[in-house]
GROMACS .gro file of C-alpha atoms in nm:
model
  468
    1UNK     CA    1   0.000   0.000   0.000
    2UNK     CA    2   0.269   0.250   0.102
    3UNK     CA    3   0.487   0.159  -0.195
    4UNK     CA    4   0.200   0.215  -0.437
    5UNK     CA    5   0.141   0.551  -0.272
    6UNK     CA    6   0.507   0.639  -0.322
    7UNK     CA    7   0.491   0.551  -0.691
    8UNK     CA    8   0.194   0.768  -0.774
    9UNK     CA    9   0.239   1.130  -0.874
   10UNK     CA   10   0.081   1.330  -0.591
   11UNK     CA   11  -0.209   1.552  -0.691
   12UNK     CA   12  -0.205   1.902  -0.556
   13UNK     CA   13  -0.400   1.933  -0.233
   14UNK     CA   14  -0.498   2.235  -0.030
   15UNK     CA   15  -0.632   2.263   0.322
   16UNK     CA   16  -0.935   2.457   0.202
   17UNK     CA   17  -1.036   2.180  -0.040
   18UNK     CA   18  -0.992   1.917   0.229
   19UNK     CA   19  -1.220   2.107   0.466
   20UNK     CA   20  -1.491   2.152   0.203
   21UNK     CA   21  -1.488   1.779   0.129
   22UNK     CA   22  -1.549   1.704   0.498
   23UNK     CA   23  -1.898   1.849   0.492
   24UNK     CA   24  -2.187   1.604   0.529
   25UNK     CA   25  -1.951   1.333   0.650
   26UNK     CA   26  -1.993   1.086   0.933
   27UNK     CA   27  -1.770   1.125   1.236
   28UNK     CA   28  -1.586   0.812   1.129
   29UNK     CA   29  -1.593   0.549   0.855
   30UNK     CA   30  -1.485   0.235   1.038
   31UNK     CA   31  -1.376   0.111   1.380
   32UNK     CA   32  -1.152  -0.194   1.421
   33UNK     CA   33  -0.987  -0.388   1.701
   34UNK     CA   34  -0.640  -0.515   1.617
   35UNK     CA   35  -0.495  -0.801   1.822
   36UNK     CA   36  -0.168  -0.992   1.820
   37UNK     CA   37  -0.175  -1.354   1.707
   38UNK     CA   38   0.107  -1.600   1.756
   39UNK     CA   39   0.296  -1.668   1.433
   40UNK     CA   40   0.377  -2.007   1.285
   41UNK     CA   41   0.718  -2.012   1.454
   42UNK     CA   42   0.552  -1.977   1.794
   43UNK     CA   43   0.795  -1.710   1.921
   44UNK     CA   44   0.667  -1.405   1.737
   45UNK     CA   45   0.333  -1.233   1.694
   46UNK     CA   46   0.160  -1.074   1.398
   47UNK     CA   47  -0.123  -0.818   1.413
   48UNK     CA   48  -0.463  -0.881   1.260
   49UNK     CA   49  -0.810  -0.730   1.270
   50UNK     CA   50  -1.023  -0.932   1.511
   51UNK     CA   51  -1.331  -0.707   1.533
   52UNK     CA   52  -1.482  -0.453   1.298
   53UNK     CA   53  -1.767  -0.203   1.296
   54UNK     CA   54  -1.969  -0.167   1.088
   55UNK     CA   55  -1.933  -0.529   0.983
   56UNK     CA   56  -2.113  -0.470   0.654
   57UNK     CA   57  -1.822  -0.252   0.545
   58UNK     CA   58  -1.618  -0.566   0.485
   59UNK     CA   59  -1.883  -0.736   0.268
   60UNK     CA   60  -2.008  -0.437   0.072
   61UNK     CA   61  -2.000  -0.485  -0.305
   62UNK     CA   62  -1.910  -0.115  -0.333
   63UNK     CA   63  -1.591  -0.160  -0.133
   64UNK     CA   64  -1.311  -0.022  -0.348
   65UNK     CA   65  -0.970  -0.175  -0.392
   66UNK     CA   66  -0.824   0.123  -0.210
   67UNK     CA   67  -1.046   0.065   0.095
   68UNK     CA   68  -0.942  -0.301   0.098
   69UNK     CA   69  -0.577  -0.194   0.086
   70UNK     CA   70  -0.634   0.036   0.380
   71UNK     CA   71  -0.798  -0.238   0.586
   72UNK     CA   72  -0.510  -0.472   0.506
   73UNK     CA   73  -0.241  -0.226   0.608
   74UNK     CA   74  -0.401  -0.090   0.927
   75UNK     CA   75  -0.279  -0.377   1.154
   76UNK     CA   76   0.086  -0.313   1.064
   77UNK     CA   77   0.055   0.053   1.159
   78UNK     CA   78  -0.131  -0.029   1.482
   79UNK     CA   79   0.158  -0.256   1.585
   80UNK     CA   80   0.463  -0.127   1.395
   81UNK     CA   81   0.679  -0.313   1.647
   82UNK     CA   82   0.476  -0.637   1.659
   83UNK     CA   83   0.788  -0.852   1.660
   84UNK     CA   84   0.901  -0.703   1.994
   85UNK     CA   85   0.588  -0.774   2.198
   86UNK     CA   86   0.557  -1.030   2.474
   87UNK     CA   87   0.267  -1.099   2.713
   88UNK     CA   88   0.267  -0.861   3.010
   89UNK     CA   89   0.069  -0.821   3.331
   90UNK     CA   90   0.092  -0.441   3.326
   91UNK     CA   91   0.111  -0.181   3.052
   92UNK     CA   92   0.009   0.187   3.042
   93UNK     CA   93  -0.244   0.275   2.774
   94UNK     CA   94  -0.117   0.491   2.488
   95UNK     CA   95  -0.296   0.707   2.230
   96UNK     CA   96  -0.141   0.772   1.889
   97UNK     CA   97  -0.241   0.826   1.527
   98UNK     CA   98  -0.127   0.766   1.172
   99UNK     CA   99  -0.244   0.874   0.828
  100UNK     CA  100  -0.328   0.672   0.516
  101UNK     CA  101  -0.312   0.856   0.185
  102UNK     CA  102  -0.542   0.761  -0.101
  103UNK     CA  103  -0.447   0.752  -0.467
  104UNK     CA  104  -0.632   1.080  -0.518
  105UNK     CA  105  -0.435   1.249  -0.239
  106UNK     CA  106  -0.719   1.222   0.015
  107UNK     CA  107  -0.620   1.137   0.370
  108UNK     CA  108  -0.773   0.898   0.621
  109UNK     CA  109  -0.683   0.974   0.983
  110UNK     CA  110  -0.644   0.664   1.198
  111UNK     CA  111  -0.677   0.728   1.572
  112UNK     CA  112  -0.555   0.451   1.796
  113UNK     CA  113  -0.543   0.358   2.163
  114UNK     CA  114  -0.330   0.067   2.272
  115UNK     CA  115  -0.462  -0.100   2.588
  116UNK     CA  116  -0.407  -0.412   2.793
  117UNK     CA  117  -0.742  -0.595   2.813
  118UNK     CA  118  -0.870  -0.657   3.165
  119UNK     CA  119  -0.785  -0.994   3.310
  120UNK     CA  120  -0.537  -1.182   3.527
  121UNK     CA  121  -0.184  -1.286   3.450
  122UNK     CA  122   0.022  -1.188   3.147
  123UNK     CA  123  -0.175  -1.071   2.844
  124UNK     CA  124  -0.116  -0.924   2.502
  125UNK     CA  125  -0.227  -0.569   2.423
  126UNK     CA  126  -0.486  -0.476   2.163
  127UNK     CA  127  -0.538  -0.157   1.966
  128UNK     CA  128  -0.870   0.017   1.912
  129UNK     CA  129  -0.853   0.213   1.586
  130UNK     CA  130  -1.101   0.469   1.450
  131UNK     CA  131  -1.066   0.562   1.082
  132UNK     CA  132  -1.203   0.906   0.992
  133UNK     CA  133  -1.176   1.179   0.730
  134UNK     CA  134  -1.172   1.434   1.012
  135UNK     CA  135  -0.840   1.548   1.155
  136UNK     CA  136  -0.921   1.611   1.521
  137UNK     CA  137  -0.695   1.424   1.763
  138UNK     CA  138  -0.846   1.543   2.091
  139UNK     CA  139  -1.203   1.463   1.989
  140UNK     CA  140  -1.122   1.104   1.892
  141UNK     CA  141  -0.890   1.056   2.189
  142UNK     CA  142  -1.192   1.128   2.410
  143UNK     CA  143  -1.400   0.872   2.219
  144UNK     CA  144  -1.124   0.611   2.253
  145UNK     CA  145  -1.103   0.668   2.628
  146UNK     CA  146  -1.476   0.594   2.650
  147UNK     CA  147  -1.424   0.282   2.439
  148UNK     CA  148  -1.155   0.166   2.681
  149UNK     CA  149  -1.381   0.229   2.980
  150UNK     CA  150  -1.655   0.015   2.827
  151UNK     CA  151  -1.410  -0.253   2.714
  152UNK     CA  152  -1.295  -0.296   3.074
  153UNK     CA  153  -1.655  -0.376   3.173
  154UNK     CA  154  -1.747  -0.589   2.874
  155UNK     CA  155  -1.648  -0.606   2.507
  156UNK     CA  156  -2.021  -0.624   2.427
  157UNK     CA  157  -2.061  -0.259   2.534
  158UNK     CA  158  -1.824  -0.127   2.268
  159UNK     CA  159  -2.033  -0.181   1.954
  160UNK     CA  160  -2.352  -0.008   2.079
  161UNK     CA  161  -2.143   0.291   2.185
  162UNK     CA  162  -1.965   0.315   1.848
  163UNK     CA  163  -2.300   0.286   1.671
  164UNK     CA  164  -2.421   0.589   1.870
  165UNK     CA  165  -2.106   0.780   1.773
  166UNK     CA  166  -2.146   0.695   1.404
  167UNK     CA  167  -2.509   0.809   1.408
  168UNK     CA  168  -2.419   1.142   1.568
  169UNK     CA  169  -2.429   1.445   1.334
  170UNK     CA  170  -2.101   1.574   1.195
  171UNK     CA  171  -2.017   1.889   1.399
  172UNK     CA  172  -1.919   2.215   1.237
  173UNK     CA  173  -1.604   2.387   1.371
  174UNK     CA  174  -1.673   2.524   1.718
  175UNK     CA  175  -1.991   2.319   1.761
  176UNK     CA  176  -2.059   2.033   1.999
  177UNK     CA  177  -2.238   1.705   1.945
  178UNK     CA  178  -2.382   1.479   2.215
  179UNK     CA  179  -2.366   1.101   2.209
  180UNK     CA  180  -2.613   0.907   2.424
  181UNK     CA  181  -2.542   0.548   2.523
  182UNK     CA  182  -2.650   0.301   2.792
  183UNK     CA  183  -2.403   0.186   3.054
  184UNK     CA  184  -2.495  -0.089   3.305
  185UNK     CA  185  -2.510   0.052   3.656
  186UNK     CA  186  -2.518   0.409   3.532
  187UNK     CA  187  -2.812   0.411   3.295
  188UNK     CA  188  -2.809   0.644   2.997
  189UNK     CA  189  -2.491   0.850   2.973
  190UNK     CA  190  -2.430   1.155   2.758
  191UNK     CA  191  -2.087   1.222   2.607
  192UNK     CA  192  -2.027   1.574   2.475
  193UNK     CA  193  -1.779   1.608   2.190
  194UNK     CA  194  -1.651   1.950   2.085
  195UNK     CA  195  -1.482   2.030   1.756
  196UNK     CA  196  -1.231   2.320   1.779
  197UNK     CA  197  -1.313   2.653   1.617
  198UNK     CA  198  -0.988   2.661   1.422
  199UNK     CA  199  -1.002   2.367   1.182
  200UNK     CA  200  -0.633   2.404   1.092
  201UNK     CA  201  -0.525   2.305   1.441
  202UNK     CA  202  -0.770   2.023   1.511
  203UNK     CA  203  -0.506   1.749   1.509
  204UNK     CA  204  -0.208   1.957   1.621
  205UNK     CA  205  -0.015   1.963   1.948
  206UNK     CA  206   0.269   2.215   1.920
  207UNK     CA  207   0.352   2.167   2.289
  208UNK     CA  208   0.478   1.812   2.234
  209UNK     CA  209   0.696   1.924   1.943
  210UNK     CA  210   0.851   2.210   2.141
  211UNK     CA  211   0.915   1.981   2.438
  212UNK     CA  212   1.108   1.738   2.219
  213UNK     CA  213   1.296   1.974   1.988
  214UNK     CA  214   1.478   2.294   2.084
  215UNK     CA  215   1.381   2.605   1.893
  216UNK     CA  216   1.698   2.625   1.687
  217UNK     CA  217   1.667   2.266   1.570
  218UNK     CA  218   1.293   2.304   1.512
  219UNK     CA  219   1.358   2.587   1.267
  220UNK     CA  220   1.607   2.368   1.083
  221UNK     CA  221   1.346   2.092   1.058
  222UNK     CA  222   1.096   2.349   0.932
  223UNK     CA  223   1.344   2.472   0.671
  224UNK     CA  224   1.405   2.116   0.550
  225UNK     CA  225   1.032   2.050   0.512
  226UNK     CA  226   0.991   2.386   0.338
  227UNK     CA  227   1.227   2.268   0.063
  228UNK     CA  228   1.055   1.927   0.053
  229UNK     CA  229   1.352   1.727   0.173
  230UNK     CA  230   1.349   1.386   0.339
  231UNK     CA  231   1.299   1.400   0.717
  232UNK     CA  232   1.283   1.112   0.965
  233UNK     CA  233   1.170   1.148   1.327
  234UNK     CA  234   1.289   0.889   1.581
  235UNK     CA  235   1.128   0.837   1.923
  236UNK     CA  236   1.060   0.559   2.172
  237UNK     CA  237   0.683   0.617   2.188
  238UNK     CA  238   0.417   0.601   1.918
  239UNK     CA  239   0.234   0.895   2.075
  240UNK     CA  240   0.543   1.119   2.052
  241UNK     CA  241   0.601   1.030   1.687
  242UNK     CA  242   0.243   1.093   1.582
  243UNK     CA  243   0.200   1.421   1.773
  244UNK     CA  244   0.533   1.568   1.660
  245UNK     CA  245   0.485   1.464   1.296
  246UNK     CA  246   0.142   1.625   1.269
  247UNK     CA  247   0.265   1.941   1.443
  248UNK     CA  248   0.568   1.973   1.214
  249UNK     CA  249   0.352   1.966   0.900
  250UNK     CA  250   0.105   2.213   1.053
  251UNK     CA  251   0.386   2.471   1.061
  252UNK     CA  252   0.372   2.481   0.680
  253UNK     CA  253   0.024   2.643   0.663
  254UNK     CA  254  -0.098   2.788   0.425
  255UNK     CA  255   0.097   2.534   0.224
  256UNK     CA  256   0.009   2.166   0.221
  257UNK     CA  257   0.262   1.882   0.226
  258UNK     CA  258   0.212   1.696  -0.103
  259UNK     CA  259   0.440   1.399  -0.042
  260UNK     CA  260   0.467   1.080   0.163
  261UNK     CA  261   0.367   1.123   0.527
  262UNK     CA  262   0.395   0.821   0.758
  263UNK     CA  263   0.398   0.929   1.127
  264UNK     CA  264   0.481   0.574   1.242
  265UNK     CA  265   0.655   0.342   0.995
  266UNK     CA  266   0.632  -0.031   1.071
  267UNK     CA  267   0.969  -0.201   1.114
  268UNK     CA  268   0.892  -0.431   0.822
  269UNK     CA  269   0.869  -0.129   0.589
  270UNK     CA  270   1.195   0.048   0.678
  271UNK     CA  271   1.326   0.017   0.323
  272UNK     CA  272   1.070   0.280   0.220
  273UNK     CA  273   1.308   0.533   0.374
  274UNK     CA  274   1.539   0.469   0.077
  275UNK     CA  275   1.286   0.634  -0.155
  276UNK     CA  276   1.431   0.922  -0.361
  277UNK     CA  277   1.111   1.126  -0.318
  278UNK     CA  278   1.044   1.370  -0.030
  279UNK     CA  279   0.890   1.229   0.286
  280UNK     CA  280   0.824   1.283   0.655
  281UNK     CA  281   0.850   0.950   0.834
  282UNK     CA  282   0.843   0.846   1.199
  283UNK     CA  283   1.047   0.548   1.320
  284UNK     CA  284   1.056   0.383   1.663
  285UNK     CA  285   1.391   0.410   1.843
  286UNK     CA  286   1.475   0.034   1.842
  287UNK     CA  287   1.477   0.051   1.460
  288UNK     CA  288   1.743   0.326   1.446
  289UNK     CA  289   2.049   0.094   1.413
  290UNK     CA  290   1.883  -0.087   1.123
  291UNK     CA  291   1.779   0.245   0.970
  292UNK     CA  292   2.136   0.376   0.976
  293UNK     CA  293   2.255   0.075   0.777
  294UNK     CA  294   2.026   0.160   0.485
  295UNK     CA  295   2.152   0.361   0.184
  296UNK     CA  296   1.944   0.674   0.253
  297UNK     CA  297   2.060   0.983   0.067
  298UNK     CA  298   2.024   1.346   0.174
  299UNK     CA  299   1.813   1.298   0.483
  300UNK     CA  300   1.765   1.475   0.815
  301UNK     CA  301   1.719   1.224   1.098
  302UNK     CA  302   1.593   1.381   1.422
  303UNK     CA  303   1.614   1.201   1.757
  304UNK     CA  304   1.313   1.342   1.943
  305UNK     CA  305   1.417   1.178   2.271
  306UNK     CA  306   1.762   1.340   2.282
  307UNK     CA  307   1.695   1.662   2.085
  308UNK     CA  308   1.975   1.590   1.840
  309UNK     CA  309   2.034   1.539   1.471
  310UNK     CA  310   2.156   1.187   1.404
  311UNK     CA  311   2.218   1.261   1.035
  312UNK     CA  312   2.201   1.598   0.861
  313UNK     CA  313   2.308   1.766   0.538
  314UNK     CA  314   2.477   2.052   0.720
  315UNK     CA  315   2.311   2.349   0.552
  316UNK     CA  316   1.982   2.339   0.744
  317UNK     CA  317   2.069   2.651   0.944
  318UNK     CA  318   2.138   2.854   0.628
  319UNK     CA  319   1.809   2.803   0.442
  320UNK     CA  320   1.583   3.061   0.606
  321UNK     CA  321   1.654   3.435   0.565
  322UNK     CA  322   1.855   3.535   0.871
  323UNK     CA  323   1.626   3.814   0.993
  324UNK     CA  324   1.308   3.610   0.956
  325UNK     CA  325   1.476   3.318   1.129
  326UNK     CA  326   1.588   3.542   1.415
  327UNK     CA  327   1.234   3.676   1.456
  328UNK     CA  328   1.082   3.328   1.463
  329UNK     CA  329   1.344   3.212   1.711
  330UNK     CA  330   1.281   3.507   1.944
  331UNK     CA  331   0.905   3.449   1.947
  332UNK     CA  332   0.932   3.076   2.013
  333UNK     CA  333   1.196   3.114   2.283
  334UNK     CA  334   0.990   3.385   2.457
  335UNK     CA  335   0.661   3.197   2.418
  336UNK     CA  336   0.608   3.141   2.791
  337UNK     CA  337   0.655   3.509   2.870
  338UNK     CA  338   0.425   3.611   2.583
  339UNK     CA  339   0.154   3.373   2.701
  340UNK     CA  340   0.186   3.493   3.062
  341UNK     CA  341   0.086   3.837   2.939
  342UNK     CA  342  -0.244   3.688   2.824
  343UNK     CA  343  -0.525   3.609   3.069
  344UNK     CA  344  -0.541   3.232   3.026
  345UNK     CA  345  -0.502   3.030   3.343
  346UNK     CA  346  -0.622   2.675   3.279
  347UNK     CA  347  -0.411   2.415   3.100
  348UNK     CA  348  -0.665   2.409   2.818
  349UNK     CA  349  -0.633   2.786   2.778
  350UNK     CA  350  -0.254   2.758   2.781
  351UNK     CA  351  -0.258   2.491   2.511
  352UNK     CA  352  -0.494   2.698   2.297
  353UNK     CA  353  -0.279   3.003   2.353
  354UNK     CA  354   0.038   2.817   2.255
  355UNK     CA  355  -0.127   2.682   1.940
  356UNK     CA  356  -0.243   3.031   1.844
  357UNK     CA  357   0.096   3.186   1.914
  358UNK     CA  358   0.297   2.928   1.717
  359UNK     CA  359   0.046   2.931   1.432
  360UNK     CA  360   0.046   3.310   1.404
  361UNK     CA  361   0.427   3.322   1.415
  362UNK     CA  362   0.466   3.091   1.117
  363UNK     CA  363   0.174   3.250   0.929
  364UNK     CA  364   0.354   3.582   0.975
  365UNK     CA  365   0.671   3.422   0.835
  366UNK     CA  366   0.485   3.319   0.519
  367UNK     CA  367   0.317   3.659   0.494
  368UNK     CA  368   0.664   3.817   0.486
  369UNK     CA  369   0.781   3.553   0.237
  370UNK     CA  370   0.496   3.536  -0.016
  371UNK     CA  371   0.227   3.775   0.110
  372UNK     CA  372   0.285   4.006  -0.187
  373UNK     CA  373   0.172   3.742  -0.440
  374UNK     CA  374  -0.166   3.917  -0.515
  375UNK     CA  375   0.029   4.206  -0.672
  376UNK     CA  376   0.163   3.964  -0.932
  377UNK     CA  377  -0.149   3.767  -1.024
  378UNK     CA  378  -0.239   3.876  -1.378
  379UNK     CA  379  -0.556   3.774  -1.559
  380UNK     CA  380  -0.488   3.636  -1.906
  381UNK     CA  381  -0.706   3.674  -2.215
  382UNK     CA  382  -0.892   3.351  -2.135
  383UNK     CA  383  -0.991   3.484  -1.794
  384UNK     CA  384  -0.751   3.266  -1.595
  385UNK     CA  385  -0.525   3.427  -1.339
  386UNK     CA  386  -0.155   3.354  -1.364
  387UNK     CA  387   0.135   3.435  -1.134
  388UNK     CA  388   0.412   3.640  -1.293
  389UNK     CA  389   0.682   3.430  -1.132
  390UNK     CA  390   0.993   3.635  -1.210
  391UNK     CA  391   0.834   3.963  -1.111
  392UNK     CA  392   0.698   3.804  -0.793
  393UNK     CA  393   1.041   3.683  -0.684
  394UNK     CA  394   1.248   3.981  -0.796
  395UNK     CA  395   1.011   4.236  -0.644
  396UNK     CA  396   1.106   4.145  -0.288
  397UNK     CA  397   1.374   4.382  -0.155
  398UNK     CA  398   1.536   4.120   0.070
  399UNK     CA  399   1.817   3.927  -0.096
  400UNK     CA  400   1.775   3.641   0.151
  401UNK     CA  401   1.404   3.613   0.071
  402UNK     CA  402   1.474   3.618  -0.303
  403UNK     CA  403   1.723   3.334  -0.260
  404UNK     CA  404   1.476   3.125  -0.060
  405UNK     CA  405   1.196   3.197  -0.307
  406UNK     CA  406   1.410   3.073  -0.594
  407UNK     CA  407   1.422   2.732  -0.423
  408UNK     CA  408   1.077   2.733  -0.267
  409UNK     CA  409   0.900   2.820  -0.593
  410UNK     CA  410   1.016   2.486  -0.737
  411UNK     CA  411   0.835   2.282  -0.469
  412UNK     CA  412   0.504   2.106  -0.519
  413UNK     CA  413   0.372   2.286  -0.211
  414UNK     CA  414   0.416   2.621  -0.381
  415UNK     CA  415   0.278   2.489  -0.712
  416UNK     CA  416  -0.035   2.361  -0.538
  417UNK     CA  417  -0.082   2.687  -0.349
  418UNK     CA  418  -0.055   2.902  -0.662
  419UNK     CA  419  -0.270   2.666  -0.868
  420UNK     CA  420  -0.544   2.703  -0.607
  421UNK     CA  421  -0.521   3.083  -0.630
  422UNK     CA  422  -0.519   3.076  -1.011
  423UNK     CA  423  -0.828   2.855  -1.031
  424UNK     CA  424  -1.023   3.020  -0.752
  425UNK     CA  425  -1.288   3.268  -0.858
  426UNK     CA  426  -1.409   3.474  -0.566
  427UNK     CA  427  -1.515   3.275  -0.261
  428UNK     CA  428  -1.418   3.316   0.101
  429UNK     CA  429  -1.073   3.401   0.225
  430UNK     CA  430  -0.877   3.186   0.463
  431UNK     CA  431  -0.668   3.307   0.755
  432UNK     CA  432  -0.358   3.353   0.541
  433UNK     CA  433  -0.540   3.562   0.281
  434UNK     CA  434  -0.672   3.789   0.556
  435UNK     CA  435  -0.327   3.828   0.710
  436UNK     CA  436  -0.171   3.893   0.368
  437UNK     CA  437  -0.435   4.155   0.286
  438UNK     CA  438  -0.367   4.336   0.614
  439UNK     CA  439   0.006   4.319   0.540
  440UNK     CA  440  -0.041   4.470   0.193
  441UNK     CA  441  -0.259   4.747   0.338
  442UNK     CA  442   0.020   4.837   0.580
  443UNK     CA  443   0.304   4.791   0.332
  444UNK     CA  444   0.177   4.846  -0.027
  445UNK     CA  445   0.518   4.737  -0.154
  446UNK     CA  446   0.730   4.466   0.014
  447UNK     CA  447   0.977   4.615   0.258
  448UNK     CA  448   1.308   4.474   0.378
  449UNK     CA  449   1.252   4.207   0.639
  450UNK     CA  450   1.337   4.300   0.993
  451UNK     CA  451   1.292   4.144   1.334
  452UNK     CA  452   1.112   4.449   1.472
  453UNK     CA  453   0.869   4.469   1.177
  454UNK     CA  454   0.803   4.096   1.207
  455UNK     CA  455   0.739   4.118   1.582
  456UNK     CA  456   0.520   4.426   1.546
  457UNK     CA  457   0.309   4.257   1.282
  458UNK     CA  458   0.271   3.946   1.495
  459UNK     CA  459   0.193   4.152   1.803
  460UNK     CA  460  -0.100   4.320   1.632
  461UNK     CA  461  -0.245   3.980   1.548
  462UNK     CA  462  -0.191   3.840   1.896
  463UNK     CA  463  -0.401   4.122   2.043
  464UNK     CA  464  -0.692   3.987   1.842
  465UNK     CA  465  -0.664   3.637   1.986
  466UNK     CA  466  -0.934   3.569   2.240
  467UNK     CA  467  -0.776   3.348   2.501
  468UNK     CA  468  -1.043   3.315   2.766
   0.00000   0.00000   0.00000
């Protein structure tokens, strides 16, 4: 499945298109339980789907080959380290996620919770996995916790609950949906699920990324992704890999990663890291020695546990324009002080504030980098808008920005972004378009980049953030 995804030419995707396609969807498409079964040798285990809801999904005549491929590959991603497991009497539960990419570029988010079933003696863990088109980690983590609570009482309580979840209406951003289900001893219970207002950050946890990677190294990772290089994250926990991978790609907004994205790569698929195409891949720490033996060219390998680069090209710190990089670094290093000046007290408020701060900082970076693009969109005789590429790049007064643009304009991310602007006729404006418009109102022509101008522009936006 992953190899076929690597071979296809990625279609251009944009966040706006993804969000439009989510309308009128169910909360999730399928729920499976993945268990470990002893292999033929008797000493190793292999993962397989042991339960599935809805069951008719498997037998439907309309089931596409792609959906079958996804079902077949899910167990490997639920237990990427299946060969290392042994029965255990105790094990902390863990929530993580991975993403499956369709041939048309669509993405299926797979939310998982690994638990040790209730019982006595040593037991093998199982993974509950929800497959959805909606990227919203916290919402599905809450559902999975309820699944675990019911599983501890009786496996028979899981299916009725998931049926109630599937029948619940798909919530709009900022709206809540209630799920009613019966629980023995408690009667009817009501679970309230809330979808965040900001759809861009629904599956993003910047806090985990900043805890694992120092600011200087994070900006080098960002620069590598910006030029669509190959990046591998290494960590000892599935949850760390999935959270950090999603957060790293979220930094690229308003651009959308067009290439291979595998937050947790199964050990049996390590050779995929030898692909010559761009990727962001997560690998569990025990696989690192084997990974380093592979002939991987031009890659940045980041050890999230030790905050170090295992392998790097060496130029990562020279990609971003120096003044923009200095401004980003100052904001991220001073994030705690900036957030203290806000009025948020609870941990939820702090997390929302951090997400808003980090998001606005990188949006401001892209506003400084490409925010002047509307000045260079020219309508041709056939009514189609086209970007005057040379004028767009050369018009920026900063030599460092012009150098970065020369490289960045050759990426598929940039091509997809501009194609979306060229094809769009009217319609609503996203956050980036609003920030770019405000930037152009303040600076009709691009001005030399400076830390103070960057910070002032960001500060004006932060005043608008309502952190309650």
